[in-house]
């Protein structure tokens, strides 16, 4: 029994309003880089469904940049640590780790020989450092600013020059190495968000929150002019990126546009309008070979189309917040993965290609706790916004009539034949049919945590925080307590009937999974031990002989019903984060999700 990772559908960048997002590009032009939480995400620019995730930072990572050689990536986090790691091996071995200052690292720049690194950010005593990559010894001082430094860049041709941009509305110019302060430019009236040298080193630009872009001589630092006259953008500018031939530039702004500039005439050739919504503010951009990328506040990655500026060639969607729930469904022979996140966002993915999108309209406004698909091809979801929704998978559109309001917050939802659904809420059980409440059971005398309807629709099993599972019979549209109680080893966390209804599997906080045999009057069939922490989710394999569990220990186990010792263990399935959801595409393909906002597919040999 073995496993291998088949696909990673990566998270989007984690965005913050009014804060620039730095995108890194690889020197060969194949990949681009960004960060989300403690992860650095490397994505293929031609096919963003191909991704790799680096998860070795113990703190939130802010920025990552390739070395000009392409062999290493330097990434910096909120604690001021910078890690330099290998890109050629799958393991991404750590080469060096430094702490140039204590505080958030906001930008990183390498010299063209990949030997020196400049880092800037929010230090306590200093806001920047420049050092040799292999020894950490200083090769100059970054001084001249009184506030946080947002951006740094190094001229990629000799003689080297270094520029920085800061919250003190100034940019500074250095000569070196060793890099020495030359002078300060105070042309901007607000924060300087981004400074970038042209690839040929002849010029550099600074872009600010005042909506202006200034052009300077790359060698002397003298001001040459501005882009777009008095103002380049109506809103603050967060990022700029040069074309490889140094003749053009793109700029991303809070005014919800990206502009393409011709540097010879200092005028905008194309304006890309990204939409009317606040989430359409543009906080990052990258020019990589013939790809123009920009990042919206929503986290969406836009591939811009010079020929059609009002519609991107493609928009890469996904999750930027932790994924809480997961299910899969086959439609016309193709498998789709549905995932719901902490912010109420539901995304669907083509399991093979990774192509993804979201439903139209207004859906859940809070964390999506559980999801499943019923027999009429509706996605049934329950959320902390106190609703259970039934969304047609063929229409892929939310409608207000499909939401059923609950009296209290639902934790779990389960479906069975005959259009039945069971919502387990705080202190309450609700039986639904055809999008309507049939029956509500209050005053339970225990706190229900999870529930499962038998596929035949005759029995509802409900697990409580008291470590007991109660069986209710579904009779003429009511739930009747038959007095039948099963014992789990601890407070119940999740439960599921096998697809054929033969078994009921229950997970609990005491790290045990108990499987009951339905035909034998719910006698214990087997108990399964192996998790080091609370087990939080469970999913049955289509063959009904195996099931998977995920825990707070970041482990996924695939168990064999008849033999607790025969199992597959996937350690660190989502490193640094516990597994939040499991689903099977077929008998050999398992999907996992986690708080790292990514979706992974595993091929199993059972």
Coordinates of C-alpha atoms in Angstrom, one line a residue:
X1 CA 0.0 0.0 0.0
X2 CA 1.5 3.3 -1.1
X3 CA 0.7 6.9 -2.1
X4 CA 2.0 9.7 -4.3
X5 CA 1.0 13.3 -4.7
X6 CA -0.8 13.8 -8.0
X7 CA -1.9 17.4 -8.1
X8 CA -1.6 20.6 -6.0
X9 CA -4.3 23.2 -6.7
X10 CA -2.6 26.0 -4.8
X11 CA -4.0 28.8 -2.7
X12 CA -4.2 32.4 -4.0
X13 CA -2.0 35.1 -2.5
X14 CA -3.1 36.4 0.8
X15 CA -4.1 40.1 0.3
X16 CA -4.6 43.0 2.5
X17 CA -6.3 46.2 1.5
X18 CA -3.8 49.1 0.9
X19 CA -0.8 46.7 1.1
X20 CA 1.3 45.9 -2.0
X21 CA 1.9 42.3 -2.9
X22 CA 5.3 41.5 -4.4
X23 CA 5.3 38.8 -7.1
X24 CA 8.6 37.0 -7.9
X25 CA 9.4 35.8 -11.4
X26 CA 11.9 33.1 -12.3
X27 CA 14.7 34.2 -14.6
X28 CA 13.9 31.6 -17.2
X29 CA 10.3 32.9 -17.3
X30 CA 8.6 29.6 -16.5
X31 CA 7.3 30.2 -12.9
X32 CA 6.1 32.9 -10.7
X33 CA 6.1 33.2 -6.9
X34 CA 3.9 34.6 -4.2
X35 CA 3.1 34.0 -0.5
X36 CA 0.0 33.0 1.5
X37 CA 0.3 32.5 5.3
X38 CA 3.4 30.4 6.1
X39 CA 3.6 29.1 2.5
X40 CA 5.6 30.2 -0.6
X41 CA 3.7 29.1 -3.7
X42 CA 5.6 28.4 -6.9
X43 CA 3.3 28.2 -10.0
X44 CA 3.8 27.5 -13.6
X45 CA 3.0 30.6 -15.6
X46 CA 1.7 28.7 -18.7
X47 CA -0.4 26.2 -16.6
X48 CA -1.1 27.6 -13.1
X49 CA -2.7 24.2 -12.1
X50 CA 1.0 23.0 -11.8
X51 CA 2.2 24.3 -8.5
X52 CA 4.6 23.6 -5.7
X53 CA 4.3 24.8 -2.1
X54 CA 7.2 25.6 0.3
X55 CA 6.2 25.4 3.9
X56 CA 9.3 25.7 6.0
X57 CA 8.7 29.1 7.5
X58 CA 7.4 29.0 11.1
X59 CA 5.9 32.5 10.6
X60 CA 3.8 34.2 8.0
X61 CA 5.9 34.8 4.8
X62 CA 5.6 38.2 3.1
X63 CA 7.9 38.0 0.1
X64 CA 9.9 35.6 -2.0
X65 CA 12.3 36.3 -4.9
X66 CA 14.3 34.0 -7.2
X67 CA 18.1 34.5 -7.5
X68 CA 19.1 35.7 -11.0
X69 CA 20.8 32.2 -11.5
X70 CA 17.4 30.6 -10.9
X71 CA 18.9 28.0 -8.5
X72 CA 17.7 29.6 -5.2
X73 CA 14.8 31.4 -3.7
X74 CA 15.1 33.9 -0.9
X75 CA 11.9 34.3 1.2
X76 CA 11.4 36.6 4.2
X77 CA 8.8 36.5 7.0
X78 CA 7.1 38.7 9.6
X79 CA 9.8 37.9 12.2
X80 CA 12.6 39.2 10.1
X81 CA 14.0 35.8 9.1
X82 CA 15.2 35.2 5.6
X83 CA 15.6 31.7 4.3
X84 CA 17.5 30.9 1.1
X85 CA 16.6 27.5 -0.3
X86 CA 17.1 25.3 -3.3
X87 CA 14.7 25.3 -6.3
X88 CA 16.1 22.4 -8.2
X89 CA 15.2 19.6 -5.7
X90 CA 11.8 18.6 -4.7
X91 CA 12.8 18.8 -1.1
X92 CA 13.8 22.5 -1.4
X93 CA 16.8 22.1 1.0
X94 CA 17.7 25.1 3.1
X95 CA 21.0 26.6 2.1
X96 CA 21.2 29.5 4.6
X97 CA 19.0 31.3 7.1
X98 CA 19.6 34.9 8.4
X99 CA 18.0 37.4 10.6
X100 CA 19.1 40.8 9.2
X101 CA 16.7 42.7 11.5
X102 CA 13.7 42.0 13.8
X103 CA 10.4 42.7 12.0
X104 CA 8.5 42.2 8.9
X105 CA 10.5 41.8 5.7
X106 CA 8.7 43.6 2.8
X107 CA 11.0 43.3 -0.2
X108 CA 14.1 41.4 -1.3
X109 CA 16.6 42.1 -4.2
X110 CA 19.6 40.2 -5.5
X111 CA 22.6 41.4 -7.4
X112 CA 22.9 39.9 -10.9
X113 CA 25.7 37.5 -9.9
X114 CA 23.4 36.0 -7.2
X115 CA 25.9 36.8 -4.5
X116 CA 24.5 39.7 -2.6
X117 CA 21.0 40.2 -1.2
X118 CA 19.3 43.4 0.0
X119 CA 16.3 43.1 2.3
X120 CA 14.0 45.9 3.7
X121 CA 11.0 46.2 5.9
X122 CA 9.9 47.1 9.4
X123 CA 13.0 46.7 11.6
X124 CA 13.2 48.0 15.1
X125 CA 16.6 49.7 14.9
X126 CA 17.1 49.6 11.2
X127 CA 14.8 49.2 8.2
X128 CA 17.2 47.4 5.7
X129 CA 20.3 45.3 5.3
X130 CA 22.5 44.2 2.4
X131 CA 24.8 41.2 2.8
X132 CA 26.6 38.3 1.1
X133 CA 24.3 35.4 0.5
X134 CA 26.7 32.7 1.6
X135 CA 28.1 34.3 4.8
X136 CA 25.6 36.9 5.8
X137 CA 28.4 39.4 6.2
X138 CA 27.4 43.0 5.5
X139 CA 28.3 44.7 2.2
X140 CA 27.0 48.2 3.0
X141 CA 24.4 50.0 5.1
X142 CA 20.9 51.0 4.2
X143 CA 20.2 54.3 5.9
X144 CA 18.5 57.6 5.2
X145 CA 14.9 56.7 6.0
X146 CA 12.9 57.5 9.1
X147 CA 10.1 55.0 8.6
X148 CA 9.4 51.5 7.2
X149 CA 11.0 50.7 3.9
X150 CA 8.5 49.2 1.4
X151 CA 10.6 48.4 -1.6
X152 CA 14.2 47.8 -2.7
X153 CA 15.9 47.1 -6.0
X154 CA 19.4 46.6 -7.3
X155 CA 20.6 47.6 -10.8
X156 CA 21.3 44.3 -12.7
X157 CA 24.3 45.8 -14.6
X158 CA 27.6 47.1 -13.2
X159 CA 28.3 49.6 -11.7
X160 CA 25.8 48.4 -9.1
X161 CA 23.3 50.9 -7.7
X162 CA 20.6 50.3 -5.1
X163 CA 17.4 52.2 -4.5
X164 CA 14.8 52.1 -1.7
X165 CA 11.3 53.5 -1.2
X166 CA 9.7 54.2 2.1
X167 CA 6.7 55.3 4.2
X168 CA 8.5 58.6 4.8
X169 CA 7.5 59.6 1.2
X170 CA 11.2 59.4 0.1
X171 CA 13.4 57.2 -2.0
X172 CA 17.1 56.9 -1.5
X173 CA 20.0 56.1 -3.8
X174 CA 23.1 54.1 -3.0
X175 CA 26.3 53.3 -4.8
X176 CA 28.4 50.3 -4.2
X177 CA 29.4 47.7 -3.3
X178 CA 29.9 48.1 -0.4
X179 CA 26.7 50.1 -0.7
X180 CA 26.9 53.7 0.5
X181 CA 24.2 56.3 0.9
X182 CA 24.4 59.0 -1.8
X183 CA 21.2 61.1 -1.6
X184 CA 17.4 61.2 -0.9
X185 CA 14.7 62.0 -3.4
X186 CA 11.5 63.7 -1.9
X187 CA 9.4 63.9 -5.1
X188 CA 6.5 61.9 -3.8
X189 CA 3.8 63.5 -1.5
X190 CA 2.8 60.1 0.0
X191 CA 4.2 56.7 0.7
X192 CA 6.6 55.2 -1.9
X193 CA 5.3 51.7 -2.5
X194 CA 7.6 50.4 -5.3
X195 CA 11.0 51.1 -6.9
X196 CA 12.3 49.1 -9.8
X197 CA 15.3 49.3 -12.2
X198 CA 14.9 48.6 -15.9
X199 CA 16.5 45.3 -16.9
X200 CA 19.2 47.2 -18.9
X201 CA 20.0 49.4 -15.8
X202 CA 19.6 52.7 -17.7
X203 CA 16.6 53.9 -15.7
X204 CA 14.6 53.2 -12.6
X205 CA 11.1 54.3 -11.5
X206 CA 9.4 55.0 -8.2
X207 CA 5.7 54.6 -7.7
X208 CA 3.7 56.0 -4.8
X209 CA 0.4 56.2 -2.9
X210 CA 0.0 59.7 -4.5
X211 CA -0.7 58.0 -7.9
X212 CA 2.6 59.3 -9.4
X213 CA 5.5 57.5 -11.1
X214 CA 8.8 59.3 -11.4
X215 CA 11.6 58.2 -13.8
X216 CA 15.3 58.5 -12.8
X217 CA 18.7 57.9 -14.4
X218 CA 19.8 54.4 -13.4
X219 CA 23.5 55.4 -13.0
X220 CA 23.3 58.8 -11.4
X221 CA 19.9 58.9 -9.8
X222 CA 19.0 62.2 -11.5
X223 CA 15.3 62.8 -12.1
X224 CA 14.4 62.4 -15.8
X225 CA 10.6 63.0 -15.7
X226 CA 7.2 61.5 -14.9
X227 CA 4.8 59.0 -16.4
X228 CA 1.4 60.4 -17.5
X229 CA 2.0 64.0 -16.6
X230 CA 0.8 65.2 -13.2
X231 CA -0.7 61.8 -12.3
X232 CA -0.2 58.3 -13.6
X233 CA -3.2 56.8 -11.8
X234 CA -6.3 58.2 -10.0
X235 CA -5.5 56.0 -7.0
X236 CA -2.3 54.8 -5.2
X237 CA 0.1 52.7 -7.2
X238 CA 1.3 49.5 -5.5
X239 CA 3.5 47.9 -8.0
X240 CA 5.4 48.3 -11.3
X241 CA 7.1 45.8 -13.6
X242 CA 9.3 46.3 -16.6
X243 CA 9.3 44.5 -20.0
X244 CA 12.4 42.5 -20.7
X245 CA 13.6 44.9 -23.3
X246 CA 13.2 47.9 -20.9
X247 CA 11.0 49.8 -23.4
X248 CA 7.7 49.4 -21.5
X249 CA 6.3 49.1 -18.0
X250 CA 3.1 48.1 -16.3
X251 CA 1.7 49.7 -13.1
X252 CA -1.0 48.3 -10.8
X253 CA -3.2 50.7 -8.8
X254 CA -5.9 51.0 -6.2
X255 CA -8.0 52.8 -8.8
X256 CA -8.8 49.2 -10.2
X257 CA -6.7 49.6 -13.3
X258 CA -3.4 48.4 -14.7
X259 CA -1.7 50.6 -17.2
X260 CA 0.8 49.7 -19.9
X261 CA 3.3 52.6 -20.5
X262 CA 5.6 53.3 -23.4
X263 CA 8.8 54.6 -21.8
X264 CA 10.0 56.5 -24.9
X265 CA 6.9 58.8 -24.9
X266 CA 6.0 58.4 -21.1
X267 CA 2.4 57.8 -22.1
X268 CA -0.1 55.1 -21.3
X269 CA -0.6 52.9 -24.4
X270 CA -3.3 50.6 -22.8
X271 CA -5.5 50.9 -19.7
X272 CA -6.8 47.6 -18.3
X273 CA -10.0 48.1 -16.4
X274 CA -10.3 45.3 -13.8
X275 CA -13.9 45.9 -12.6
X276 CA -16.1 48.2 -10.4
X277 CA -15.8 46.4 -7.1
X278 CA -13.5 47.2 -4.1
X279 CA -12.0 43.7 -4.5
X280 CA -10.9 44.7 -8.0
X281 CA -8.2 47.0 -6.7
X282 CA -4.8 46.0 -8.2
X283 CA -2.1 45.4 -5.6
X284 CA 0.6 43.6 -7.5
X285 CA 1.9 42.9 -11.0
X286 CA 4.6 41.0 -13.0
X287 CA 5.8 41.1 -16.6
X288 CA 7.2 37.7 -17.4
X289 CA 8.1 36.8 -21.0
X290 CA 4.9 37.6 -22.9
X291 CA 2.7 37.2 -19.8
X292 CA 1.3 40.3 -18.0
X293 CA 0.0 39.4 -14.6
X294 CA -1.8 41.5 -12.0
X295 CA -3.2 40.6 -8.6
X296 CA -6.6 41.9 -7.4
X297 CA -7.4 42.6 -3.7
X298 CA -9.7 39.4 -4.0
X299 CA -6.4 37.4 -4.5
X300 CA -7.4 36.6 -8.1
X301 CA -4.5 36.4 -10.6
X302 CA -5.3 38.1 -13.9
X303 CA -3.6 37.4 -17.2
X304 CA -4.0 40.7 -19.0
X305 CA -4.8 40.9 -22.7
X306 CA -3.2 43.8 -24.6
X307 CA -5.8 43.3 -27.4
X308 CA -8.8 43.3 -25.1
X309 CA -8.0 45.4 -22.1
X310 CA -11.4 45.0 -20.5
X311 CA -11.3 41.3 -20.3
X312 CA -8.3 39.2 -19.0
X313 CA -7.2 36.2 -21.1
X314 CA -7.7 34.2 -17.9
X315 CA -8.3 34.7 -14.2
X316 CA -6.9 32.2 -11.8
X317 CA -9.3 31.8 -8.9
X318 CA -9.2 29.6 -5.8
X319 CA -9.1 30.3 -2.1
X320 CA -7.0 32.7 -0.2
X321 CA -8.5 31.8 3.2
X322 CA -8.5 28.4 5.0
X323 CA -10.6 25.7 3.4
X324 CA -13.1 24.2 5.9
X325 CA -15.2 21.7 3.8
X326 CA -14.9 19.6 0.7
X327 CA -16.9 17.2 -1.5
X328 CA -16.6 15.7 -5.0
X329 CA -19.2 15.0 -7.7
X330 CA -19.2 13.5 -11.2
X331 CA -20.9 15.4 -14.0
X332 CA -21.2 14.0 -17.5
X333 CA -18.2 11.7 -16.9
X334 CA -15.9 14.5 -15.4
X335 CA -15.1 14.7 -11.7
X336 CA -15.4 18.0 -10.0
X337 CA -14.1 19.1 -6.6
X338 CA -16.1 21.5 -4.5
X339 CA -14.4 23.4 -1.6
X340 CA -15.7 25.9 0.8
X341 CA -13.6 28.3 2.8
X342 CA -13.6 30.4 6.0
X343 CA -14.9 33.5 4.2
X344 CA -18.0 31.7 2.8
X345 CA -16.4 31.3 -0.7
X346 CA -17.2 28.1 -2.6
X347 CA -14.9 27.1 -5.5
X348 CA -15.2 24.2 -8.0
X349 CA -12.3 22.6 -9.8
X350 CA -12.0 20.2 -12.7
X351 CA -10.2 17.3 -11.0
X352 CA -8.0 16.6 -14.0
X353 CA -7.1 20.1 -15.4
X354 CA -7.4 22.2 -12.3
X355 CA -9.6 24.7 -14.2
X356 CA -11.7 26.4 -11.6
X357 CA -14.4 29.0 -11.0
X358 CA -16.9 30.1 -8.4
X359 CA -20.7 30.1 -8.4
X360 CA -22.5 33.2 -9.6
X361 CA -24.5 35.4 -7.3
X362 CA -24.4 36.0 -3.6
X363 CA -23.8 32.9 -1.5
X364 CA -22.8 32.2 2.1
X365 CA -21.5 35.2 4.1
X366 CA -19.5 33.2 6.6
X367 CA -17.5 30.0 7.0
X368 CA -18.8 27.0 5.1
X369 CA -18.8 24.2 7.7
X370 CA -19.9 21.2 5.7
X371 CA -20.9 20.3 2.2
X372 CA -22.3 17.3 0.3
X373 CA -24.2 16.5 -2.9
X374 CA -27.7 15.1 -2.9
X375 CA -29.4 12.7 -5.4
X376 CA -30.8 15.6 -7.5
X377 CA -27.3 17.1 -8.1
X378 CA -27.6 19.9 -5.7
X379 CA -24.7 21.0 -3.6
X380 CA -26.0 21.1 0.0
X381 CA -23.9 23.4 2.3
X382 CA -24.3 24.6 5.8
X383 CA -22.6 27.8 7.1
X384 CA -21.9 29.9 10.2
X385 CA -24.3 32.4 8.6
X386 CA -27.1 30.2 10.0
X387 CA -28.3 28.9 6.7
X388 CA -28.4 25.6 4.8
X389 CA -28.2 26.2 1.0
X390 CA -29.2 24.0 -1.9
X391 CA -27.4 25.1 -5.1
X392 CA -27.9 23.5 -8.5
X393 CA -24.7 22.1 -9.9
X394 CA -25.9 22.5 -13.4
X395 CA -26.8 26.2 -13.0
X396 CA -23.8 27.0 -10.7
X397 CA -25.7 30.0 -9.5
X398 CA -26.8 30.9 -6.0
X399 CA -30.4 32.1 -5.5
X400 CA -32.1 33.5 -2.4
X401 CA -34.9 30.9 -2.6
X402 CA -32.4 28.1 -2.2
X403 CA -31.3 29.2 1.3
X404 CA -33.1 27.8 4.4
X405 CA -32.7 29.9 7.5
X406 CA -31.9 28.0 10.7
X407 CA -32.8 29.1 14.2
X408 CA -29.3 28.5 15.4
X409 CA -25.9 27.9 13.8
X410 CA -25.6 24.6 11.8
X411 CA -22.4 22.6 12.3
X412 CA -23.0 19.7 9.9
X413 CA -25.3 18.6 7.1
X414 CA -26.0 15.1 5.7
X415 CA -28.3 13.9 2.9
X416 CA -29.9 10.6 1.9
X417 CA -32.4 9.3 -0.6
X418 CA -35.9 10.7 -0.9
X419 CA -34.7 14.3 -0.8
X420 CA -34.0 14.2 2.9
X421 CA -31.3 16.3 4.6
X422 CA -30.3 16.5 8.3
X423 CA -28.8 19.6 9.7
X424 CA -27.1 19.3 13.1
X425 CA -27.2 22.7 14.8
X426 CA -26.1 24.0 18.2
X427 CA -28.5 22.2 20.6
X428 CA -30.9 21.3 17.8
X429 CA -31.6 18.8 15.0
X430 CA -33.5 19.8 11.9
X431 CA -34.9 17.4 9.3
X432 CA -35.3 18.9 5.8
X433 CA -37.0 17.7 2.6
X434 CA -37.1 19.5 -0.8
X435 CA -35.5 22.6 0.6
X436 CA -38.0 23.0 3.5
X437 CA -37.9 22.3 7.2
X438 CA -39.9 19.2 8.1
X439 CA -39.2 18.7 11.7
X440 CA -37.1 20.3 14.5
X441 CA -35.9 18.5 17.6
X442 CA -35.0 20.7 20.6
X443 CA -34.1 20.1 24.3
X444 CA -31.9 17.2 23.4
X445 CA -30.1 16.9 26.8
X446 CA -26.7 16.8 25.1
X447 CA -24.8 18.9 22.6
X448 CA -24.9 17.3 19.1
X449 CA -21.6 17.7 17.1
X450 CA -22.0 15.6 13.9
X451 CA -24.7 13.7 12.1
X452 CA -25.2 11.2 9.3
X453 CA -28.3 10.0 7.5
X454 CA -28.3 6.3 6.5
X455 CA -28.3 6.1 2.6
X456 CA -31.7 4.4 2.8
X457 CA -33.1 7.4 4.6
X458 CA -34.4 5.3 7.5
X459 CA -32.0 6.2 10.3
X460 CA -30.3 9.4 11.5
X461 CA -27.1 8.9 13.6
X462 CA -26.1 11.9 15.8
X463 CA -22.8 12.1 17.7
X464 CA -22.6 14.2 20.8
X465 CA -19.9 16.0 22.8
X466 CA -20.6 13.4 25.5
X467 CA -19.0 10.7 23.4
X468 CA -22.3 9.0 22.6
X469 CA -24.0 8.3 19.2
X470 CA -27.8 8.3 19.3
X471 CA -29.9 6.6 16.6
X472 CA -33.1 8.2 15.5
X473 CA -35.6 6.6 13.1
X474 CA -37.0 8.7 10.4
X475 CA -40.7 8.0 10.5
X476 CA -43.4 9.9 8.6
X477 CA -41.3 13.0 8.3
X478 CA -40.2 13.1 12.0
X479 CA -37.2 12.0 14.0
X480 CA -38.1 9.4 16.7
X481 CA -35.6 8.6 19.4
X482 CA -35.5 4.8 19.6
X483 CA -33.4 4.9 22.7
X484 CA -30.5 3.2 20.9
X485 CA -27.1 4.7 22.0
X486 CA -23.7 3.7 20.8
X487 CA -20.5 4.5 22.7
X488 CA -17.5 6.3 21.0
X489 CA -14.2 6.7 22.9
X490 CA -14.6 10.5 23.3
X491 CA -16.5 13.6 22.1
X492 CA -17.6 12.9 18.5
X493 CA -16.0 15.1 15.8
X494 CA -17.3 13.5 12.5
X495 CA -19.2 10.5 11.3
X496 CA -20.2 8.9 8.0
X497 CA -22.1 5.9 6.8
X498 CA -20.4 3.8 4.1
X499 CA -22.0 4.3 0.6
X500 CA -23.8 1.0 0.8
X501 CA -25.0 1.7 4.3
X502 CA -23.3 -1.4 5.8
X503 CA -21.1 0.5 8.2
X504 CA -21.1 3.6 10.4
X505 CA -17.7 5.1 11.1
X506 CA -17.3 7.6 14.0
X507 CA -14.2 9.8 14.8
X508 CA -13.6 11.4 18.1
X509 CA -11.3 13.7 20.1
X510 CA -9.6 10.8 21.8
X511 CA -7.8 9.9 18.4
X512 CA -9.9 6.8 17.9
X513 CA -12.1 5.8 14.9
X514 CA -14.8 3.3 15.7
X515 CA -16.7 1.4 12.9
X516 CA -20.1 -0.1 13.7
X517 CA -21.7 -2.8 11.6
X518 CA -25.3 -1.8 10.8
X519 CA -26.6 -5.3 10.0
X520 CA -25.4 -6.6 13.3
X521 CA -27.4 -4.1 15.3
X522 CA -24.6 -1.6 15.3
X523 CA -22.1 -3.8 17.0
X524 CA -18.5 -2.6 17.0
X525 CA -16.8 -4.0 13.9
X526 CA -13.3 -2.6 14.6
X527 CA -11.4 0.3 16.3
X528 CA -8.6 2.1 14.5
X529 CA -5.7 3.8 16.3
X530 CA -2.8 5.8 14.8
X531 CA -3.5 9.5 14.9
X532 CA -1.5 11.6 17.4
X533 CA -4.1 14.2 17.8
X534 CA -7.9 14.7 17.5
X535 CA -9.4 13.2 14.3
X536 CA -11.5 15.8 12.6
X537 CA -12.8 14.4 9.3
X538 CA -13.7 11.1 7.6
X539 CA -14.6 9.9 4.1
X540 CA -15.6 6.5 2.7
X541 CA -13.9 5.1 -0.4
X542 CA -16.4 4.1 -3.2
X543 CA -15.4 0.4 -2.6
X544 CA -16.9 0.5 1.0
X545 CA -13.9 -1.6 2.2
X546 CA -11.7 1.4 2.9
X547 CA -12.1 4.9 4.4
X548 CA -9.8 7.9 5.1
X549 CA -9.4 10.0 8.2
X550 CA -7.7 13.3 8.7
X551 CA -6.5 14.8 12.0
X552 CA -5.1 17.8 13.8
X553 CA -1.7 16.0 13.6
X554 CA -1.6 16.8 9.8
X555 CA -1.8 13.1 9.1
X556 CA -4.1 11.3 6.7
X557 CA -4.7 7.6 7.2
X558 CA -6.4 5.2 4.7
X559 CA -7.8 2.3 6.7
X560 CA -9.1 -1.2 5.7
X561 CA -12.4 -2.0 7.5
X562 CA -11.6 -5.7 8.1
X563 CA -7.9 -5.2 9.1
X564 CA -7.0 -2.2 11.3
X565 CA -3.3 -2.9 10.8
X566 CA -3.5 -2.6 7.0
X567 CA -3.3 1.1 6.3
X568 CA -1.7 3.9 4.3
X569 CA -0.2 6.7 6.3
X570 CA 0.3 10.1 4.6
X571 CA 2.3 12.2 7.1
X572 CA 2.5 16.0 6.7
X573 CA -0.1 15.9 4.0
X574 CA -0.5 19.7 4.4
X575 CA 2.5 20.7 6.4
X576 CA 1.9 23.2 9.3
X577 CA -1.9 22.8 9.0
X578 CA -4.4 20.2 10.0
X579 CA -6.5 18.4 7.4
X580 CA -10.0 20.0 7.2
X581 CA -11.6 17.9 4.5
X582 CA -11.4 14.6 2.6
X583 CA -13.2 13.2 -0.4
X584 CA -12.7 10.4 -2.9
X585 CA -12.8 10.9 -6.7
X586 CA -12.5 7.2 -7.3
X587 CA -11.2 4.1 -5.5
X588 CA -7.6 5.2 -6.0
X589 CA -7.7 9.0 -5.8
X590 CA -8.2 10.9 -2.5
X591 CA -8.6 14.7 -2.3
X592 CA -7.5 16.6 0.8
X593 CA -7.9 20.2 1.9
X594 CA -6.5 22.2 4.8
X595 CA -6.1 25.6 6.4
X596 CA -3.3 26.3 3.9
X597 CA -6.1 27.1 1.4
X598 CA -4.8 24.5 -1.1
X599 CA -6.4 21.4 -2.5
X600 CA -4.3 18.2 -3.0
X601 CA -4.9 15.0 -4.9
X602 CA -3.2 11.7 -3.9
X603 CA -3.0 8.6 -6.0
X604 CA -3.2 5.5 -3.7
X605 CA -2.2 1.9 -4.4
X606 CA -4.5 0.0 -2.0

